[in-house]
Coordinates of C-alpha atoms in Angstrom, one line a residue:
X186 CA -34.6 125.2 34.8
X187 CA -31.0 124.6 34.5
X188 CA -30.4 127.9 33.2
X189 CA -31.5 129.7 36.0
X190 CA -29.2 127.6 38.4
X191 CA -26.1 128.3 35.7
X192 CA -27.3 132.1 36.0
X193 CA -27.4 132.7 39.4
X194 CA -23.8 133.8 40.1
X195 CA -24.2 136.2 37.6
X196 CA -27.2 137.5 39.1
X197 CA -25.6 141.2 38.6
X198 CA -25.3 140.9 35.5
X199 CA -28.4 139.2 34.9
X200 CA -30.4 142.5 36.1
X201 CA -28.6 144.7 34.3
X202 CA -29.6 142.6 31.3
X203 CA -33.4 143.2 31.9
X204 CA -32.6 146.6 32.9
X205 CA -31.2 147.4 29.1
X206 CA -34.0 146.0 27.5
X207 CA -37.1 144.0 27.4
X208 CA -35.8 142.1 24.4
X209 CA -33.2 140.5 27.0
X210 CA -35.8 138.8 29.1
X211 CA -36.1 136.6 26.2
X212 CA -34.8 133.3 28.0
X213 CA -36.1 130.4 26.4
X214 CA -38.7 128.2 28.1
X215 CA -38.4 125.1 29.9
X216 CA -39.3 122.9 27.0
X217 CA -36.8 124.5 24.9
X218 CA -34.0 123.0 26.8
X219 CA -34.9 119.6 27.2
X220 CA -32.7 116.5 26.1
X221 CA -33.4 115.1 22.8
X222 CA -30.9 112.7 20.2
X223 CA -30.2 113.6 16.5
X224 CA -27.4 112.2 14.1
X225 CA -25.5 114.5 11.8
X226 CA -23.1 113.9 8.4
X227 CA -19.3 115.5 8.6
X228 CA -17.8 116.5 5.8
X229 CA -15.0 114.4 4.3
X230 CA -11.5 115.9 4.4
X231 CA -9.6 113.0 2.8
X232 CA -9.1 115.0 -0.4
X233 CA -7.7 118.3 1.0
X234 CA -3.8 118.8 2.0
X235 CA -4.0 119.8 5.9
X236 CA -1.8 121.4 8.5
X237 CA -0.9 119.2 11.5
X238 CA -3.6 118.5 13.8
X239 CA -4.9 120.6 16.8
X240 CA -4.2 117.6 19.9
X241 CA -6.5 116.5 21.6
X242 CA -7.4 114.4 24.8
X243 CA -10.1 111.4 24.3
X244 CA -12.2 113.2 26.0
X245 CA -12.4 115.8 23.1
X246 CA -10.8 118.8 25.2
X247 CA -7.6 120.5 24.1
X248 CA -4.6 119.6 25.4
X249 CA -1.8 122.5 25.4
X250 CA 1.5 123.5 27.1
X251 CA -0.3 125.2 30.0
X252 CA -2.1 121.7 30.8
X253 CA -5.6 120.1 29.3
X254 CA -7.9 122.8 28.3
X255 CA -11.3 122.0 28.7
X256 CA -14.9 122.5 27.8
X257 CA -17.9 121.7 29.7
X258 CA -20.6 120.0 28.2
X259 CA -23.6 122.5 27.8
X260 CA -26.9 121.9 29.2
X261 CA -29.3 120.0 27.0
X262 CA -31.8 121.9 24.6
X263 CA -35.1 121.3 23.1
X264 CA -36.9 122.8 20.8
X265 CA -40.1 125.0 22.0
X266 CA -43.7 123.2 20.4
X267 CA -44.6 126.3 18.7
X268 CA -41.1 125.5 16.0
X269 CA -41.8 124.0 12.5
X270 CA -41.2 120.2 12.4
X271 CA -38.2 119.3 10.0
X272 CA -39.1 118.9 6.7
X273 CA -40.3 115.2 5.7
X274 CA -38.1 115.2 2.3
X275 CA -34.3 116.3 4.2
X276 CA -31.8 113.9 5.1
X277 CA -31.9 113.8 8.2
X278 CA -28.6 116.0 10.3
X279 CA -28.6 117.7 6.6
X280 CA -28.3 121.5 6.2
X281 CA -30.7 121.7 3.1
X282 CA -34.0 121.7 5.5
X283 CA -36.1 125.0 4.6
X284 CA -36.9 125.5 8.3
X285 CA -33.2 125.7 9.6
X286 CA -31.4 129.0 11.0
X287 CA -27.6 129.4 9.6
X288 CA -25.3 130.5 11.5
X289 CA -21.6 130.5 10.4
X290 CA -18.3 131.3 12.8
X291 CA -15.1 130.4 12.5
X292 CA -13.2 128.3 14.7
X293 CA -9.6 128.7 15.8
X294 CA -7.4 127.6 19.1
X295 CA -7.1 131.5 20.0
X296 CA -10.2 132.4 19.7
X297 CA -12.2 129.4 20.7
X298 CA -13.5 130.3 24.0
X299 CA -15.0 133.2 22.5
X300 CA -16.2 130.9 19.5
X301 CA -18.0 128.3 22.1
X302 CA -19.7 131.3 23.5
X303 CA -20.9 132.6 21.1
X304 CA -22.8 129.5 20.1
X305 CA -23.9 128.7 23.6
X306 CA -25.7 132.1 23.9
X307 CA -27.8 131.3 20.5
X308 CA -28.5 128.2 22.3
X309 CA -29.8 128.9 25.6
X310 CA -31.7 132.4 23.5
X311 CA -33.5 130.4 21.4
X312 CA -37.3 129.1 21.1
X313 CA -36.4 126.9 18.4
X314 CA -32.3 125.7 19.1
X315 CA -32.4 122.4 17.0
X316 CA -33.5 124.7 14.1
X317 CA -30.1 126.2 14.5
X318 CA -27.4 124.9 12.4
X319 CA -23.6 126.1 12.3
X320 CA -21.5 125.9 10.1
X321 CA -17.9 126.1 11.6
X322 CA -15.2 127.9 9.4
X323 CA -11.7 126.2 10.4
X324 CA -7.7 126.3 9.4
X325 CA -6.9 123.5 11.7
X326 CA -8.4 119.9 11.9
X327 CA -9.8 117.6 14.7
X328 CA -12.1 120.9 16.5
X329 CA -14.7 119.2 15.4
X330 CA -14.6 117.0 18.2
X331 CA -14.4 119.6 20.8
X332 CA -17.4 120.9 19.2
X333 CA -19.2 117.5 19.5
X334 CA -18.3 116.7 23.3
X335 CA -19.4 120.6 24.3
X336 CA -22.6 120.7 22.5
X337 CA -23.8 117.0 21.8
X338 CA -27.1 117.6 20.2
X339 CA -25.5 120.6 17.9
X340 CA -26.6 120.4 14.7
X341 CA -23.4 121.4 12.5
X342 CA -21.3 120.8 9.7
X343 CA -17.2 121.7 9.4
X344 CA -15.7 123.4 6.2
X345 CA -11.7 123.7 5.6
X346 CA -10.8 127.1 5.0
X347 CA -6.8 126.6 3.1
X348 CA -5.1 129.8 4.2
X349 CA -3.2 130.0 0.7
X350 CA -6.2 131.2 -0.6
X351 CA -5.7 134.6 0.7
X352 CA -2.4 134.9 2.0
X353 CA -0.8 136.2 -0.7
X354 CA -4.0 138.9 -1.0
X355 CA -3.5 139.7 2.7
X356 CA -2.1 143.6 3.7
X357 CA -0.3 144.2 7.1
X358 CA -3.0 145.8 9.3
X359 CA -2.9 148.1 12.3
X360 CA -3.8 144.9 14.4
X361 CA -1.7 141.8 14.2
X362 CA -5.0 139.5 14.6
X363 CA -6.9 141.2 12.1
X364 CA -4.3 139.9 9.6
X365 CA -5.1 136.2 10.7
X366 CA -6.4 134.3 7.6
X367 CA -9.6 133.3 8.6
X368 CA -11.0 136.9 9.3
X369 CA -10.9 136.5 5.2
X370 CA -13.2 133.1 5.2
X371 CA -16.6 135.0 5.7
X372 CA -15.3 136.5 2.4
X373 CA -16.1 132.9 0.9
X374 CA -19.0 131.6 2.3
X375 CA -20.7 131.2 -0.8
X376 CA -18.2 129.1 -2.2
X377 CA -17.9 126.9 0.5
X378 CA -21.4 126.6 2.2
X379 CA -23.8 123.8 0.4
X380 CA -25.8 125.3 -2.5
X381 CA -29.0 124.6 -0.9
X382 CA -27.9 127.3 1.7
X383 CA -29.5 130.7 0.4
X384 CA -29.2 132.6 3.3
X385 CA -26.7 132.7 6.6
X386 CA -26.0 134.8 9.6
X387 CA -22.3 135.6 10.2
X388 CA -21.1 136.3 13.4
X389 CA -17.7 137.4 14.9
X390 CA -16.5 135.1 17.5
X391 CA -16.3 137.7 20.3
X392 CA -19.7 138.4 20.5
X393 CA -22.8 136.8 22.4
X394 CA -26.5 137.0 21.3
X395 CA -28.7 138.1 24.0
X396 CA -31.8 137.9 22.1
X397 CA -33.9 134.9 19.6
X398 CA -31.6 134.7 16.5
X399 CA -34.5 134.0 14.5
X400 CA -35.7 137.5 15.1
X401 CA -32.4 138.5 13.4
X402 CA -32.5 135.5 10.3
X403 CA -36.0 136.9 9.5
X404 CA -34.9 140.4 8.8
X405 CA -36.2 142.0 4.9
X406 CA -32.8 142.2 2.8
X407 CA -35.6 143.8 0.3
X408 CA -33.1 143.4 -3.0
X409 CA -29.7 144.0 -1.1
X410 CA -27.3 141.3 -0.8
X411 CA -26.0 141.8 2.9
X412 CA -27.7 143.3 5.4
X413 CA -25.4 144.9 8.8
X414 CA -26.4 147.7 10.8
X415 CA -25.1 150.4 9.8
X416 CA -23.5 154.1 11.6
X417 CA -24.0 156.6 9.6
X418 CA -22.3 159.6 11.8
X419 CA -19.2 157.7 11.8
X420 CA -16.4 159.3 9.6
X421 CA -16.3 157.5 6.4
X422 CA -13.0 159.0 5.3
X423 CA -11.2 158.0 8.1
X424 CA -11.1 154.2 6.8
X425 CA -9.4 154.5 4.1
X426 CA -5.7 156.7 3.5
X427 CA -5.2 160.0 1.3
X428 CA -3.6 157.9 -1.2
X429 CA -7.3 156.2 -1.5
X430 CA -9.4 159.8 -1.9
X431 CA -6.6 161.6 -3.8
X432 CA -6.9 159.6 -6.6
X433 CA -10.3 160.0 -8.4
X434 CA -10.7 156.9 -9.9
X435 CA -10.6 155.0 -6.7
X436 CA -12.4 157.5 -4.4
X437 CA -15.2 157.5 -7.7
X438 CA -16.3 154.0 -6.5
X439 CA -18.7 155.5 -3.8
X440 CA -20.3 158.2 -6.3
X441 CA -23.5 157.6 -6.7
X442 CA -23.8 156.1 -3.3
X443 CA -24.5 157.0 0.4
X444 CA -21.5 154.8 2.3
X445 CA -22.0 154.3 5.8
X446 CA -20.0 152.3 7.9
X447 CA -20.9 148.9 9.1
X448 CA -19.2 146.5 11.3
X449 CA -19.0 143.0 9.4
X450 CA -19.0 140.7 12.2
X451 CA -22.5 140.8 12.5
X452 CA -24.1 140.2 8.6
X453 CA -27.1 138.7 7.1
X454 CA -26.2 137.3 3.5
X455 CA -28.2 136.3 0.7
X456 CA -26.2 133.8 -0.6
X457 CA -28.6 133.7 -3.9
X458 CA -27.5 137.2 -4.7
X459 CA -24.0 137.0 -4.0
X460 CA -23.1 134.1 -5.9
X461 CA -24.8 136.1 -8.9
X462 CA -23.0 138.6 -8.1
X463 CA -19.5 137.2 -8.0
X464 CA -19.0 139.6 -4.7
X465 CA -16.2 137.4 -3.4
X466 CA -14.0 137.9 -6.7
X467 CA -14.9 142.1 -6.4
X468 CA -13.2 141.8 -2.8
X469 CA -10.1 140.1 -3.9
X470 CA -9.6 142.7 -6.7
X471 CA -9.4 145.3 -4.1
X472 CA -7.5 143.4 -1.9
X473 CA -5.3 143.3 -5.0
X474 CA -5.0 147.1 -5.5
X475 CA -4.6 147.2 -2.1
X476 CA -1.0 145.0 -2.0
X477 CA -0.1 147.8 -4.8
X478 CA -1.3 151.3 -3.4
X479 CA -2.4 151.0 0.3
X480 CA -5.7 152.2 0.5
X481 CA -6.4 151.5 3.9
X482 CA -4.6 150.4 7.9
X483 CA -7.8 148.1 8.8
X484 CA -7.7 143.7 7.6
X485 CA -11.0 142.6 6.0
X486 CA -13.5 145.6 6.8
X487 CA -12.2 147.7 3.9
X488 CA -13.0 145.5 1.1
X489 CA -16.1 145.1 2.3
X490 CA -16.9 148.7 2.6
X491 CA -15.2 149.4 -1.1
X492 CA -18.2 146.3 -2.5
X493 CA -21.2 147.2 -0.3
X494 CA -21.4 150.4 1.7
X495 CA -24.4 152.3 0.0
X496 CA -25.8 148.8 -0.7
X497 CA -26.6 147.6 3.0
X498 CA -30.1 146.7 3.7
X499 CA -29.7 148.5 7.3
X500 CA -30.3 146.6 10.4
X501 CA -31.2 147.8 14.5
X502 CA -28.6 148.7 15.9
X503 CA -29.3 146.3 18.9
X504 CA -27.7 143.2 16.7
X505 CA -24.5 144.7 16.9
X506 CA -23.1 146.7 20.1
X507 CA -20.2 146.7 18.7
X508 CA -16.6 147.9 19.9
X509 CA -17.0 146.7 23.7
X510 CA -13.4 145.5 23.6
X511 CA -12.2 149.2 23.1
X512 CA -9.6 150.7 19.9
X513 CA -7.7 148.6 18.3
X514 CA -4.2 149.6 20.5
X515 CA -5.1 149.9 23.6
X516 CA -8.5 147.5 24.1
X517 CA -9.8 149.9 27.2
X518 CA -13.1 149.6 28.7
X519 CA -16.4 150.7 26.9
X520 CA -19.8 151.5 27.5
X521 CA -23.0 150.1 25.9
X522 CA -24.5 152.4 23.1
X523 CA -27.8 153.7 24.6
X524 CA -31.3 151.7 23.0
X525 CA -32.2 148.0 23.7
X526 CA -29.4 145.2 23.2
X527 CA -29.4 141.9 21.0
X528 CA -26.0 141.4 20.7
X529 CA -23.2 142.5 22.4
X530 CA -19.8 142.2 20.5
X531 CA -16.3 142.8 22.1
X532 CA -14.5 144.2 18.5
X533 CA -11.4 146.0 19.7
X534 CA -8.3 144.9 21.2
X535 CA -9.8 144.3 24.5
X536 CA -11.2 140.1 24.7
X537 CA -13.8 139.1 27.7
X538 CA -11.8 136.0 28.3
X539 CA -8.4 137.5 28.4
X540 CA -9.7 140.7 30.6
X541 CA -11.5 138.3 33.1
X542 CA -8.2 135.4 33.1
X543 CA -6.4 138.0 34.3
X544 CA -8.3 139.5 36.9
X545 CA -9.0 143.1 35.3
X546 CA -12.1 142.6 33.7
X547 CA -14.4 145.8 32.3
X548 CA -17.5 146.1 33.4
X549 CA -19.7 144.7 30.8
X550 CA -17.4 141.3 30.5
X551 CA -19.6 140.2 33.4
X552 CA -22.5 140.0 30.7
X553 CA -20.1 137.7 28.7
X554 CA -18.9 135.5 31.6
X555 CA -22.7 133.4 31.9
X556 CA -21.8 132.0 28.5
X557 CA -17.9 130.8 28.9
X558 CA -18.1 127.2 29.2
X559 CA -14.3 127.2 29.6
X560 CA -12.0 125.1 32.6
X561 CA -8.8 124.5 32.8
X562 CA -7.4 121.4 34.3
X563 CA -4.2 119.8 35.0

């Protein structure tokens, strides 16, 4: 009953959980969070060229200007007895088991805190937590130890995202952040997840799940490739310029289609479908007209929107209150969408950790602050 005890100076917060929605009272059971041992395999970076190492302590926390910056080990976790037993022909800490949950996020020394918890609330929202496995999408070495010394038992696997793959594709954006390479790596999960991989969740790493993820990773795709929730009373046409709709050949690529807008931090993928369908090469090409014409002020969303919208399997809308860290200028304070909550995601300017740090948090941070396994020492 650890949880409770970590929970109980958020006790607030807790009760406005419940209040939003039964699906929040979904805590996992005792025997979910119980202590148990597995080994894992990490991929073998001897062959890429990498960027200086991220520094870190023995102890696996980060060590920076300000002094050491550290993570707290989470609470054990155990799976509940009603969760499928791994299967009796996978290697054992492999990603190829048939019963495993994906979940990919990237990792980076800014966002981190946000990154760590994000994981920890799949975690402690789980029935089945060792049937979750992460794959972490980096541009800087040695966070795989940080990862190891804050969640032990984790089963995961690291992948080397090389910035130079998109950097030259990359647009200046209306946000400085959103221009940050590895917003681009979810565009190449195909390529760089295993093959026996057919399906993943991505998620943002300024959200937290509030609900059983596998609720989310059993979702019908029926025969679309991604599947997002999707807002269709926001104003298409706002996301992309005049130049975009005045010229008929580009504005022509939604004929034939319904587009609604959909946030992509928050995305099932078949990865079956999108290999087929060479999807990551049909982004670059409009990342390549967009270096030429400027078709739109917004980083990754754009492309996605240009390849998909009209082609979403739609999602509830509770996997993705999105925009809780406000517009993309000023980051003010937002309220929840009415309807039950799954996931609440801080997209916007405005970050949890940074709100809370320095002591003019919103309102709804307080939901994200049970999750932050963050210290700081000197």
């Amino acid at each position: 009953m650890l949880w409770i005890i970590r929970f109980s100076g958020f006790f607030s917060a807790a009760m406005l959980m419940i209040v939003l929605s039964p699906s929040l009272q979904s805590f996992p059971p005792a025997e979910a969070i119980r202590s148990s041992h597995h080994h894992h395999h990490h991929l073998d970076y001897s062959y890429l060229r990498l960027p200086p190492p991220v520094l870190l302590s023995d102890s696996g926390s980060m060590v920076g200007a300000g002094g050491r910056l550290n993570f707290r080990k989470a609470s054990a976790f155990r799976n509940s007895n009603a969760c499928a037993s791994p299967s009796p022909k996978t290697q054992i800490g492999g990603a190829c088991d048939p019963n495993l949950v994906h979940v990919a996020i990237t990792l980076d020394v800014e966002y981190l805190r946000g990154s760590i918890a994000a994981v920890h609330s799949v975690l402690l929202h789980s029935l089945c937590p060792e049937s979750v496995f992460f794959h972490f999408l980096v541009s800087e070495t040695n966070l795989e130890a940080l990862v190891q010394s804050t969640f032990p038992q984790l089963k995961f696997r690291v992948y080397y995202f090389d910035p130079r793959m998109v950097r030259s594709l990359i647009s200046t954006s209306v946000r400085q952040a959103l221009e940050q390479p590895l917003n681009y790596a979810r565009n190449y999960l195909a390529d760089l997840l295993e093959t026996c991989v057919e399906r993943v969740i991505y998620l943002d790493s300024d959200l937290v799940v509030v609900d059983d993820i596998s609720r989310l990773w059993t979702t019908s795709l029926g025969s679309k490739t991604i599947g997002a929730p999707e807002y269709c009373h926001a104003n298409f046409t706002n996301y992309f310029t005049p130049a975009f709709w005045s010229d008929k050949r580009l504005a022509g690529t939604f004929d034939g289609r319904k587009p609604c807008y959909f946030n992509t931090g928050v995305m099932v993928i078949d990865l079956i479908k999108w290999r087929r369908g060479r999807y990551t090469k049909r982004i670059e090409k409009w990342m390549e007209i967009q270096k030429n014409r400027r078709i739109y002020e917004l980083g990754s969303l754009p492309p996605f929107l240009l390849v998909f919208a009209g082609h979403v399997a739609p999602i509830e809308h509770r996997w993705n209150q999105h925009g809780l860290g406000g517009d993309n200028v000023k980051g003010s304070c937002r309220d929840l969408h009415s309807g039950p909550v799954s996931l609440l995601h801080w997209s916007g300017s405005g970050k949890p950790w940074l709100r809370l740090d320095s002591k003019r948090p919103c309102p709804l941070d307080a939901l994200w602050s049970p999750y932050d396994l963050y210290g700081h020492t000197q």
